[in-house]
Amino acid sequence: MTLRHAALTYILVLALVALAGDYLANRYVVIRGFEDLERMQVEADARRARNELVREVEDLSRFLIDWSSWDDTHRFASQGNPEFVDSNLPIETYLDQSLNGVFIFDTEGRLRYGGAVDTEGSFNDALHQTLLGAIRELGLATHLGEAGRAGYVMLPDGPAQFAARPILFSDNSGPPGGTLVMVKLLTGDVVEAVSQRLELDVSVHEVSSAPLARDNPELLERLTASEEPVVRVRDEDTIMGYSLVRDITGQPALLIQVREDRSVTRHGRAVAKYNTFFLAVVISAFGLLLFLLLQRRVIARVEDLNTQVKRTDISTSKLSQVSVQGHDGIAELAANINRMLQRIAADQYALREARDKLEDKVAERTAELERANRELRKLDTAKTHFISATSHELRTPLTAIQGFIKLMERHFRRRIMPLLDMQGDTRKHVDAYLDNFTIIGKETARLQRTTDELLDLNLIEAGRMEWRDEEVDVAELVEDAVVAMSGRFMEKPSVDLRMDIAEGLPPLHVDRDRLHQVLLNLLSNGVKFTDEGSVHVTVEMLGDDEMLFTVKDTGRGIHQDELSDIFKVLYQGMAEQEYTDKPTGTGLGLTLSKEIVEHYNGRIWAESAPGEGSRFHFVIPVSG
Ligand code: ADP
């Protein structure tokens, strides 16, 4: 990510976080605040509506006082003069005052006058009976306190306001002449008037029949318990406030419902929306400004510095420098880069000098080494020539010596010995002579073997050996070697020679004589270092493409320390010295065997422990 992209991304992320924060603040603080405000307003409106309905009863009570504290009414209640009714209670009085019932009782509770006017504006007997029944039931006709009683009463046809008071003289003195009861039905018009007065959508329901109260017992419970209005959000657009009015006996009677439009919350939402929009505009402008400022003051300069550093070639000897305008942190960074470049240039120079010196030294040493190598090669060639020449020179006289010794021994046995008197000391001397003939014969044979093996080794090492590779039948090869060794085994009757060759071995493409030489060497070592037991030769396949030869003996074994040395040139181990008073080996056999096996990309190794016999293995790859 480039610096510019990173800056842009961070600014965008910050802007989004700020907007998300603003959204959450609006959602949970601003809008909720408006909702609470709306709730409080609806609660207040529901309370106002209830107070208004309660005031209706109070108005009726106040109106009742004018009539109940009046000498005329007192007289009528106690004496029953009929002109009182005619002059004061015609139908017009009811209609003017919106009264639906006027009842006057004497002190005994007997009805002096009763009038009931229905909503149509006519006297109505049925209503008369209903109202009278209610008055009797509520005990409003007699024995009221001085203040009287007022309140709502639930009639079968609907709610009504009742006000009752003892009838006194005009100066409010007693004794009471009876009781005056006035009734106003709570009609739709009354509720409508209240609605208009309060500028609210108010409706009044009887608690017992209001479906809302029936379906929401919890609502009624709350209203009854606290007398405080309850607010309910109905949907996105409407909110309802509920309050309760009790009847004259104190029982819940009327459920007042105020329905209001949720304009406050809507307004809150709009405020939140504009707020977010405004913030988005401000943040966008601020982010853009910030980015431009960063781009100009930081990003562009850092990018320029980066390009300059990239172009700097520290491999040349010319001193490179970067340049940045200004006096701030970026300019300081450029100065530091310049200091670093200077140091790198100095180090580079020192390094080059050291390298040049080193190269000279290496060239010098290489020349020395080449010289030494040439000398060594010369020496090696001389050694090869010398060994080759010496071996060839030794061969002829050695053959002659061997022939002469045999001839001399035969001559001594046939011609000299019969002439001698083989008594006493003469017998001893003759035996000594015969022993010496044997020793000379053996030593010459050993010398001959040594020269032959030395010559072979020399040829292999110099790469001048002629390898006559051919298809060789392995079983035949091993059998030949075993036959060649049978003489040696006959000298040691307590050592068996055993052979196990796996069936169906593939032929090997090798020089028969060389491999024969390897087998002879291992077998002759085996018989040489074994006193009793056996020497066992086995051949088997190792996987699909290698053949494993093993020569195992039950002889004296080889010390662990010696195992890695026995394949070295002219190494003759402890066995040779301890085992034979005069060495019979050459110390070349295993070295030569190793060279031959390795010529065919094989490997040879030995496993042994003193007293436990030895196992010599060699592996030859089966070609094609
Ligand atoms: P040499 O002709 O003297 O036997 P080799 O190279 O064949 O020379 O063997 C080197 C040495 O390895 C021997 O002198 C002997 O100490 C040890 N060695 C080889 N084969 C055996 C064996 N089968 N058992 C014990 N020692 C062995």
XYZ file of C-alpha atoms and ligand atoms in Angstrom:
651
model
C 0.000 0.000 0.000
C 1.426 3.348 -0.923
C 1.644 6.144 1.603
C -1.070 8.027 -0.253
C -3.447 5.067 -0.175
C -2.715 4.500 3.488
C -3.467 8.150 4.358
C -6.660 8.075 2.297
C -7.756 4.824 3.926
C -7.112 6.107 7.446
C -8.998 9.358 6.774
C -11.924 7.412 5.325
C -11.983 5.002 8.254
C -11.883 7.899 10.737
C -14.688 9.680 8.858
C -16.800 6.528 8.908
C -16.148 6.029 12.621
C -17.147 9.660 13.312
C -20.333 9.260 11.247
C -21.164 5.973 12.966
C -20.625 7.674 16.357
C -22.863 10.544 15.295
C -25.524 8.121 14.088
C -25.468 6.268 17.406
C -25.572 9.533 19.380
C -28.552 10.685 17.320
C -30.284 7.344 17.616
C -29.817 6.936 21.349
C -29.594 10.507 22.650
C -31.275 13.001 20.330
C -34.188 10.886 19.065
C -34.692 9.317 22.501
C -34.727 12.834 24.010
C -37.452 13.886 21.608
C -39.391 10.703 22.359
C -39.186 11.434 26.102
C -40.350 14.986 25.455
C -43.273 13.682 23.430
C -44.154 11.238 26.166
C -44.119 13.980 28.783
C -46.305 16.172 26.607
C -48.856 13.414 26.005
C -48.827 12.603 29.712
C -49.566 16.249 30.521
C -52.349 16.328 27.904
C -53.961 13.179 29.314
C -53.826 14.783 32.775
C -55.376 17.985 31.414
C -58.203 16.054 29.758
C -58.964 14.260 33.025
C -58.876 17.541 34.978
C -61.244 19.039 32.449
C -63.783 16.250 32.981
C -63.424 16.537 36.735
C -63.953 20.267 36.401
C -67.234 19.602 34.576
C -68.550 17.989 37.778
C -67.198 20.852 39.838
C -69.014 23.319 37.572
C -72.237 21.367 38.109
C -71.620 21.463 41.877
C -71.070 25.212 41.758
C -74.269 25.669 39.771
C -76.078 23.435 42.281
C -74.966 25.674 45.197
C -76.903 28.652 43.707
C -80.067 26.566 43.746
C -79.586 24.700 46.994
C -78.802 27.813 49.072
C -81.960 29.623 48.227
C -85.005 30.435 50.398
C -87.412 29.533 47.520
C -85.989 26.075 47.081
C -85.968 25.634 50.885
C -89.596 26.575 51.059
C -90.517 24.278 48.196
C -88.671 21.381 49.721
C -90.315 21.798 53.077
C -93.814 22.988 52.010
C -94.142 21.956 48.361
C -95.627 25.180 46.815
C -96.365 24.267 43.166
C -95.629 27.713 41.628
C -91.886 27.156 42.395
C -91.718 24.452 39.781
C -93.738 26.340 37.243
C -91.692 29.491 37.500
C -88.220 27.997 37.998
C -88.093 24.640 36.374
C -89.683 24.879 32.948
C -88.014 22.909 30.134
C -86.002 26.019 29.158
C -84.076 25.882 32.470
C -82.940 22.361 31.605
C -82.010 23.264 28.069
C -80.211 26.498 28.964
C -78.112 24.864 31.632
C -77.728 21.534 29.757
C -79.302 19.816 32.730
C -80.773 16.376 32.332
C -82.190 15.912 35.759
C -83.348 17.936 38.788
C -84.628 16.183 41.903
C -85.826 17.815 45.129
C -86.384 15.714 48.241
C -87.775 16.723 51.612
C -85.857 15.988 54.762
C -87.419 12.562 54.967
C -86.161 11.704 51.504
C -89.574 11.919 49.913
C -89.532 13.210 46.373
C -91.019 16.703 46.146
C -90.087 17.226 42.536
C -88.344 15.205 39.862
C -87.703 16.108 36.263
C -85.643 14.331 33.600
C -84.961 15.677 30.104
C -83.368 13.445 27.510
C -80.775 14.381 24.934
C -83.553 15.105 22.482
C -84.714 17.958 24.763
C -88.005 16.467 26.062
C -89.142 15.254 29.448
C -88.545 11.549 29.609
C -90.161 9.282 32.180
C -87.874 6.360 31.643
C -84.844 8.552 32.234
C -86.643 9.927 35.287
C -86.971 6.459 36.723
C -83.370 5.571 35.902
C -81.995 8.688 37.560
C -84.265 8.344 40.589
C -83.192 4.701 40.958
C -79.548 5.714 40.865
C -80.112 8.488 43.441
C -81.811 6.060 45.763
C -79.189 3.430 45.263
C -76.365 5.854 45.977
C -78.205 7.324 48.976
C -78.067 10.854 47.640
C -81.587 11.845 48.762
C -80.918 12.284 52.483
C -78.291 12.660 55.159
C -75.629 14.367 53.098
C -72.960 16.381 54.787
C -73.035 20.135 54.424
C -70.739 20.000 51.383
C -72.910 17.431 49.628
C -71.618 14.904 47.115
C -70.720 15.082 43.457
C -69.231 12.822 40.867
C -69.761 10.566 37.930
C -72.287 7.759 38.016
C -72.420 4.952 35.507
C -75.964 4.609 34.282
C -77.108 1.821 31.979
C -77.290 4.359 29.120
C -73.938 5.950 29.796
C -72.045 8.064 32.284
C -73.601 11.028 34.011
C -72.508 13.781 36.391
C -74.392 13.867 39.669
C -74.269 16.667 42.231
C -76.284 16.551 45.472
C -76.439 19.015 48.365
C -78.673 19.785 51.370
C -81.104 22.660 50.681
C -80.333 25.680 52.925
C -81.595 29.205 53.270
C -80.174 31.876 50.997
C -77.739 32.943 53.747
C -76.433 29.351 53.821
C -77.999 28.704 57.183
C -79.970 25.635 58.198
C -81.674 23.605 59.114
C -81.808 21.963 55.701
C -85.190 21.833 54.062
C -84.336 18.729 51.993
C -81.895 17.702 49.324
C -81.353 18.973 45.784
C -79.838 16.639 43.175
C -78.843 17.747 39.668
C -77.787 15.455 36.857
C -75.987 16.064 33.582
C -75.493 13.236 31.107
C -71.960 12.985 29.743
C -72.823 13.118 26.086
C -70.596 13.130 23.053
C -71.152 16.869 22.828
C -69.618 17.407 26.250
C -66.580 15.360 25.287
C -66.384 17.201 21.978
C -66.489 20.519 23.819
C -63.652 19.387 26.060
C -61.673 18.303 22.963
C -62.138 21.675 21.408
C -61.260 23.551 24.542
C -58.043 21.605 24.949
C -57.367 21.378 21.220
C -56.874 17.665 21.634
C -58.420 14.495 20.249
C -60.089 13.273 23.458
C -62.418 10.322 23.779
C -64.073 8.934 26.903
C -64.919 5.277 27.481
C -66.541 3.469 30.313
C -63.957 1.362 32.032
C -66.241 -1.644 32.155
C -66.975 -1.564 28.436
C -63.767 -0.052 26.994
C -62.107 -2.762 24.871
C -58.683 -1.297 25.567
C -59.096 -1.627 29.326
C -60.452 -5.156 28.909
C -57.581 -6.224 26.663
C -54.971 -4.422 28.750
C -55.639 -5.242 32.385
C -52.085 -4.130 33.089
C -52.892 -0.628 31.761
C -55.940 -0.351 34.035
C -53.917 -1.671 36.943
C -51.252 0.999 36.465
C -53.845 3.757 36.120
C -55.712 2.600 39.230
C -52.537 2.243 41.270
C -50.912 5.606 40.636
C -53.631 7.920 39.314
C -50.937 9.137 36.922
C -51.581 9.033 33.165
C -50.044 6.243 31.112
C -48.578 6.778 27.646
C -48.477 4.172 24.878
C -46.899 4.479 21.435
C -49.384 3.059 18.994
C -47.421 3.195 15.763
C -45.005 5.379 13.791
C -47.507 8.227 13.626
C -49.746 7.940 16.675
C -49.207 8.066 20.410
C -51.905 7.627 23.044
C -52.257 9.001 26.563
C -54.628 7.410 29.071
C -55.987 8.690 32.367
C -58.659 7.531 34.717
C -61.694 9.229 36.311
C -63.337 7.597 39.327
C -67.082 7.583 39.951
C -68.856 9.086 42.906
C -68.136 5.978 44.987
C -64.393 6.119 44.183
C -64.440 3.188 41.725
C -62.625 3.456 38.345
C -65.282 4.625 35.970
C -64.054 6.467 32.882
C -61.038 5.826 30.738
C -59.957 9.012 29.017
C -57.986 8.544 25.864
C -55.967 11.304 24.197
C -54.744 10.507 20.706
C -51.880 12.598 19.377
C -49.830 12.779 16.246
C -46.135 11.948 16.803
C -44.936 15.212 15.341
C -42.323 15.734 18.085
C -40.577 12.466 17.388
C -40.826 13.086 13.669
C -39.265 16.439 14.222
C -36.514 14.792 16.315
C -35.824 12.341 13.516
C -35.592 15.135 11.004
C -33.209 17.017 13.312
C -31.046 13.874 13.636
C -31.065 13.401 9.864
C -30.022 16.977 9.175
C -27.450 16.731 11.900
C -25.889 13.613 10.303
C -26.041 15.146 6.868
C -24.397 18.313 8.097
C -21.711 16.327 9.894
C -21.081 14.222 6.765
C -20.559 17.389 4.744
C -18.251 18.860 7.387
C -16.253 15.621 7.750
C -15.932 15.218 3.976
C -14.657 18.750 3.599
C -12.352 18.369 6.589
C -11.058 14.955 5.350
C -10.394 16.358 1.887
C -8.564 19.321 3.330
C -6.548 17.107 5.646
C -5.627 14.782 2.792
C -4.554 17.670 0.558
C -2.485 19.099 3.377
C -0.879 15.721 4.127
C -0.279 15.095 0.434
C 1.459 18.438 0.005
C 3.384 18.632 3.248
C 4.249 14.992 3.890
C 3.327 12.344 1.303
C 4.676 14.044 -1.812
C 7.942 14.878 -0.055
C 8.392 11.389 1.396
C 7.641 9.858 -2.017
C 10.158 12.188 -3.629
C 12.701 11.211 -0.989
C 11.915 7.548 -1.614
C 12.474 7.960 -5.373
C 15.769 9.712 -4.733
C 16.908 6.948 -2.343
C 15.873 4.285 -4.908
C 17.886 6.025 -7.606
C 20.934 6.236 -5.350
C 23.563 3.836 -6.598
C 25.761 2.892 -3.672
C 27.888 0.598 -5.807
C 29.630 3.481 -7.588
C 32.422 5.422 -6.055
C 30.609 8.693 -6.756
C 29.079 10.082 -3.581
C 25.248 10.195 -3.950
C 23.096 12.645 -2.006
C 19.345 13.253 -1.565
C 17.754 16.667 -1.130
C 14.509 17.753 0.574
C 13.314 21.341 1.137
C 12.250 22.602 4.541
C 13.273 22.346 8.180
C 11.029 19.651 9.551
C 11.318 15.952 10.391
C 11.394 14.887 6.720
C 14.274 17.269 5.998
C 16.021 15.826 9.041
C 15.403 12.305 7.689
C 16.989 13.346 4.376
C 20.023 14.692 6.237
C 20.328 11.413 8.142
C 20.053 9.431 4.879
C 22.848 11.576 3.451
C 25.019 10.870 6.485
C 24.295 7.159 6.083
C 25.108 7.267 2.375
C 28.415 8.945 3.212
C 29.221 6.195 5.680
C 28.230 3.494 3.181
C 30.421 5.116 0.521
C 33.379 5.181 2.917
C 32.800 1.550 3.917
C 32.392 0.589 0.277
C 35.722 2.167 -0.527
C 37.434 0.357 2.353
C 35.774 -2.885 1.322
C 36.933 -2.514 -2.271
C 40.469 -1.887 -1.123
C 40.394 -4.915 1.172
C 38.912 -7.032 -1.610
C 41.612 -5.921 -4.058
C 44.296 -6.786 -1.532
C 42.664 -10.115 -0.866
C 42.412 -10.910 -4.559
C 46.135 -10.177 -4.955
C 46.909 -12.436 -2.021
C 44.666 -15.188 -3.387
C 46.297 -14.925 -6.812
C 49.710 -15.113 -5.155
C 48.730 -18.138 -3.077
C 47.075 -19.818 -6.066
C 50.269 -19.442 -8.045
C 52.202 -20.906 -5.105
C 49.745 -23.772 -4.826
C 49.886 -24.441 -8.545
C 53.659 -24.545 -8.305
C 53.482 -26.945 -5.374
C 50.909 -29.017 -7.206
C 53.100 -29.239 -10.263
C 55.954 -30.370 -8.029
C 53.714 -32.939 -6.410
C 52.486 -34.209 -9.756
C 56.074 -34.481 -10.883
C 56.913 -36.379 -7.715
C 53.875 -38.601 -8.182
C 54.845 -39.388 -11.734
C 58.381 -40.062 -10.591
C 57.016 -42.336 -7.866
C 54.831 -44.169 -10.359
C 57.752 -44.571 -12.726
C 60.005 -45.616 -9.929
C 57.589 -48.223 -8.546
C 56.810 -49.482 -12.000
C 60.459 -49.655 -12.999
C 61.540 -51.201 -9.675
C 58.759 -53.766 -9.737
C 59.595 -54.774 -13.282
C 63.315 -54.884 -12.396
C 62.562 -57.014 -9.323
C 60.266 -59.457 -11.068
C 62.881 -61.138 -13.298
C 65.550 -61.680 -10.648
C 62.879 -62.780 -8.160
C 61.631 -65.436 -10.608
C 65.219 -66.489 -11.141
C 65.906 -66.635 -7.376
C 62.775 -68.714 -6.825
C 63.813 -71.114 -9.616
C 67.339 -71.411 -8.280
C 66.255 -71.964 -4.715
C 63.934 -74.784 -5.817
C 66.759 -76.211 -7.957
C 69.266 -75.877 -5.090
C 66.874 -77.561 -2.629
C 66.202 -80.410 -5.055
C 69.934 -80.775 -5.729
C 70.698 -80.699 -2.003
C 68.076 -83.324 -1.273
C 68.958 -85.598 -4.152
C 72.736 -85.192 -4.499
C 74.182 -83.871 -1.235
C 72.041 -85.465 1.451
C 72.675 -89.091 0.374
C 76.414 -88.439 0.743
C 76.132 -87.273 4.317
C 76.248 -89.327 7.454
C 73.022 -88.195 9.007
C 74.139 -88.728 12.572
C 74.293 -86.270 15.512
C 75.084 -82.646 14.554
C 75.005 -83.343 10.790
C 71.306 -84.200 11.043
C 70.626 -80.876 12.829
C 72.566 -78.860 10.235
C 70.787 -80.601 7.369
C 67.386 -79.788 8.938
C 68.452 -76.164 9.375
C 69.442 -76.013 5.705
C 66.110 -77.469 4.650
C 64.255 -74.902 6.863
C 66.244 -72.080 5.342
C 65.386 -73.272 1.848
C 61.655 -73.129 2.817
C 61.984 -69.654 4.406
C 63.835 -68.269 1.379
C 61.174 -69.765 -0.911
C 58.285 -68.259 1.107
C 59.935 -64.852 1.457
C 60.705 -64.695 -2.236
C 57.101 -65.636 -3.025
C 55.949 -62.874 -0.674
C 58.284 -60.399 -2.291
C 56.945 -61.435 -5.662
C 53.362 -60.928 -4.485
C 54.266 -57.542 -3.055
C 55.850 -56.399 -6.324
C 52.827 -57.690 -8.299
C 50.329 -55.985 -6.011
C 52.422 -52.793 -5.891
C 52.495 -52.767 -9.652
C 48.733 -53.309 -9.907
C 48.024 -50.590 -7.352
C 50.359 -48.265 -9.147
C 48.624 -48.932 -12.456
C 45.149 -48.380 -10.990
C 46.126 -45.173 -9.202
C 47.828 -43.835 -12.326
C 44.739 -44.822 -14.356
C 46.791 -47.043 -16.596
C 45.308 -50.372 -15.611
C 43.769 -52.250 -18.483
C 40.295 -53.417 -17.445
C 39.113 -56.344 -19.503
C 35.427 -56.194 -18.673
C 33.196 -59.061 -19.810
C 30.018 -60.874 -18.765
C 31.033 -62.899 -15.705
C 28.994 -65.701 -14.162
C 29.192 -65.006 -10.443
C 28.788 -68.630 -9.265
C 31.600 -69.728 -11.539
C 33.806 -66.857 -10.384
C 33.340 -67.727 -6.695
C 33.835 -71.449 -7.320
C 37.143 -70.720 -9.132
C 38.341 -68.648 -6.188
C 37.325 -71.397 -3.739
C 39.163 -74.019 -5.811
C 42.252 -71.768 -5.972
C 42.199 -71.499 -2.175
C 41.609 -75.191 -1.490
C 45.348 -75.869 -1.045
C 45.561 -73.292 1.730
C 42.536 -74.816 3.452
C 44.040 -78.293 3.246
C 46.970 -76.986 5.305
C 44.396 -76.094 7.998
C 42.089 -79.109 8.330
C 40.240 -77.596 11.296
C 38.966 -74.715 9.141
C 36.039 -75.414 6.783
C 35.461 -73.492 3.593
C 31.784 -73.020 2.873
C 30.029 -71.328 0.024
C 26.385 -70.156 -0.464
C 25.444 -68.567 -3.727
C 21.859 -67.372 -4.241
C 19.930 -68.836 -7.136
C 19.457 -66.932 -10.374
C 22.013 -64.192 -9.844
C 22.466 -61.971 -12.886
C 25.924 -61.897 -14.537
C 28.307 -59.030 -13.692
C 30.037 -56.957 -16.328
C 33.529 -56.821 -14.807
C 37.169 -57.828 -15.255
C 37.080 -61.467 -14.106
C 40.740 -61.552 -12.955
C 40.396 -58.414 -10.824
C 37.277 -59.624 -9.020
C 38.948 -63.022 -8.627
C 41.865 -61.152 -7.032
C 39.484 -59.478 -4.530
C 37.883 -62.794 -3.553
C 41.264 -64.516 -3.217
C 42.517 -61.756 -1.002
C 39.485 -61.917 1.328
C 39.527 -65.736 1.430
C 43.278 -65.893 2.059
C 42.944 -63.343 4.915
C 40.067 -65.425 6.278
C 42.021 -68.671 6.364
C 45.171 -66.901 7.549
C 43.549 -65.400 10.662
C 41.298 -68.392 11.558
C 42.515 -71.380 13.566
C 39.366 -73.369 13.677
C 35.808 -73.030 12.544
C 35.001 -71.865 9.064
C 35.375 -69.332 6.343
C 32.016 -68.775 4.681
C 31.518 -66.982 1.395
C 27.996 -65.869 0.344
C 26.628 -63.940 -2.611
C 23.105 -62.460 -2.823
C 21.217 -59.557 -4.334
C 20.880 -56.355 -2.336
C 17.735 -54.767 -3.713
C 17.286 -54.928 -7.471
C 20.516 -53.498 -8.725
C 23.336 -54.396 -6.346
C 25.095 -57.659 -5.566
C 26.437 -58.290 -2.073
C 29.509 -60.514 -1.492
C 30.309 -61.512 2.096
C 33.338 -63.409 3.420
C 32.780 -64.331 7.033
C 35.266 -66.127 9.249
C 35.351 -67.387 12.821
C 38.882 -66.149 13.368
C 40.459 -63.764 15.836
C 38.626 -60.654 14.605
C 39.812 -57.097 14.241
C 40.082 -54.368 16.871
C 37.540 -51.530 16.557
C 40.334 -48.944 16.282
C 41.858 -50.842 13.376
C 38.735 -51.211 11.262
C 39.191 -47.859 9.550
C 42.904 -48.434 8.871
C 42.982 -51.884 7.351
C 42.112 -50.548 3.890
C 45.095 -48.159 3.905
C 48.242 -48.830 1.859
C 50.793 -51.108 3.490
C 48.769 -51.342 6.699
C 49.425 -54.529 8.561
C 47.404 -54.889 11.694
C 48.135 -56.330 15.107
C 46.902 -59.682 13.871
C 49.701 -59.962 11.378
C 52.339 -59.213 14.005
C 50.817 -61.199 16.874
C 49.628 -64.062 14.761
C 52.642 -64.923 12.680
C 56.204 -64.714 13.949
C 57.193 -63.517 10.516
C 54.669 -61.505 8.468
C 53.355 -63.418 5.491
C 51.077 -60.653 4.147
C 51.939 -57.607 2.087
C 49.666 -54.971 3.634
C 48.436 -54.200 0.116
C 45.671 -56.770 -0.396
C 42.737 -54.816 1.065
C 43.925 -51.524 -0.489
C 44.012 -53.172 -3.899
C 40.619 -54.811 -3.302
C 39.127 -51.428 -2.355
C 40.516 -49.810 -5.516
C 39.044 -52.593 -7.678
C 35.597 -52.498 -5.999
C 35.466 -48.696 -6.178
C 36.454 -48.807 -9.835
C 33.079 -50.496 -10.393
C 31.302 -47.872 -8.234
C 30.926 -50.384 -5.435
C 31.876 -50.182 -1.784
C 33.749 -52.428 0.615
C 33.694 -52.504 4.416
C 34.431 -54.745 7.357
C 32.537 -55.587 10.554
C 34.339 -57.280 13.395
C 35.160 -57.506 17.053
C 38.160 -59.231 18.630
C 37.474 -62.942 19.203
C 34.233 -62.896 17.276
C 35.477 -63.364 13.741
C 35.249 -60.844 10.898
C 32.756 -60.100 8.120
C 34.045 -58.479 4.946
C 31.369 -57.203 2.593
C 31.593 -55.710 -0.807
C 28.834 -54.552 -3.100
C 29.039 -54.331 -6.893
C 26.278 -52.583 -8.895
C 24.604 -54.788 -11.456
C 24.810 -52.727 -14.620
C 21.897 -52.481 -17.100
P 47.938 -58.531 4.356
O 48.374 -58.941 3.003
O 49.039 -58.138 5.238
O 46.946 -59.395 4.943
P 45.739 -56.861 3.896
O 45.613 -55.494 3.310
O 45.046 -57.959 3.199
O 47.246 -57.163 4.091
O 45.189 -56.788 5.367
C 45.562 -55.725 6.195
C 45.423 -56.104 7.634
O 44.055 -56.318 7.986
C 46.036 -57.399 8.008
O 47.416 -57.256 8.340
C 45.253 -57.831 9.231
O 45.791 -57.237 10.423
C 43.912 -57.296 8.989
N 42.990 -58.338 8.456
C 42.593 -58.496 7.180
N 41.697 -59.535 7.071
C 41.505 -60.015 8.321
C 40.713 -61.080 8.887
N 39.928 -61.838 8.148
N 40.815 -61.309 10.237
C 41.593 -60.512 11.015
N 42.371 -59.512 10.545
C 42.341 -59.256 9.202
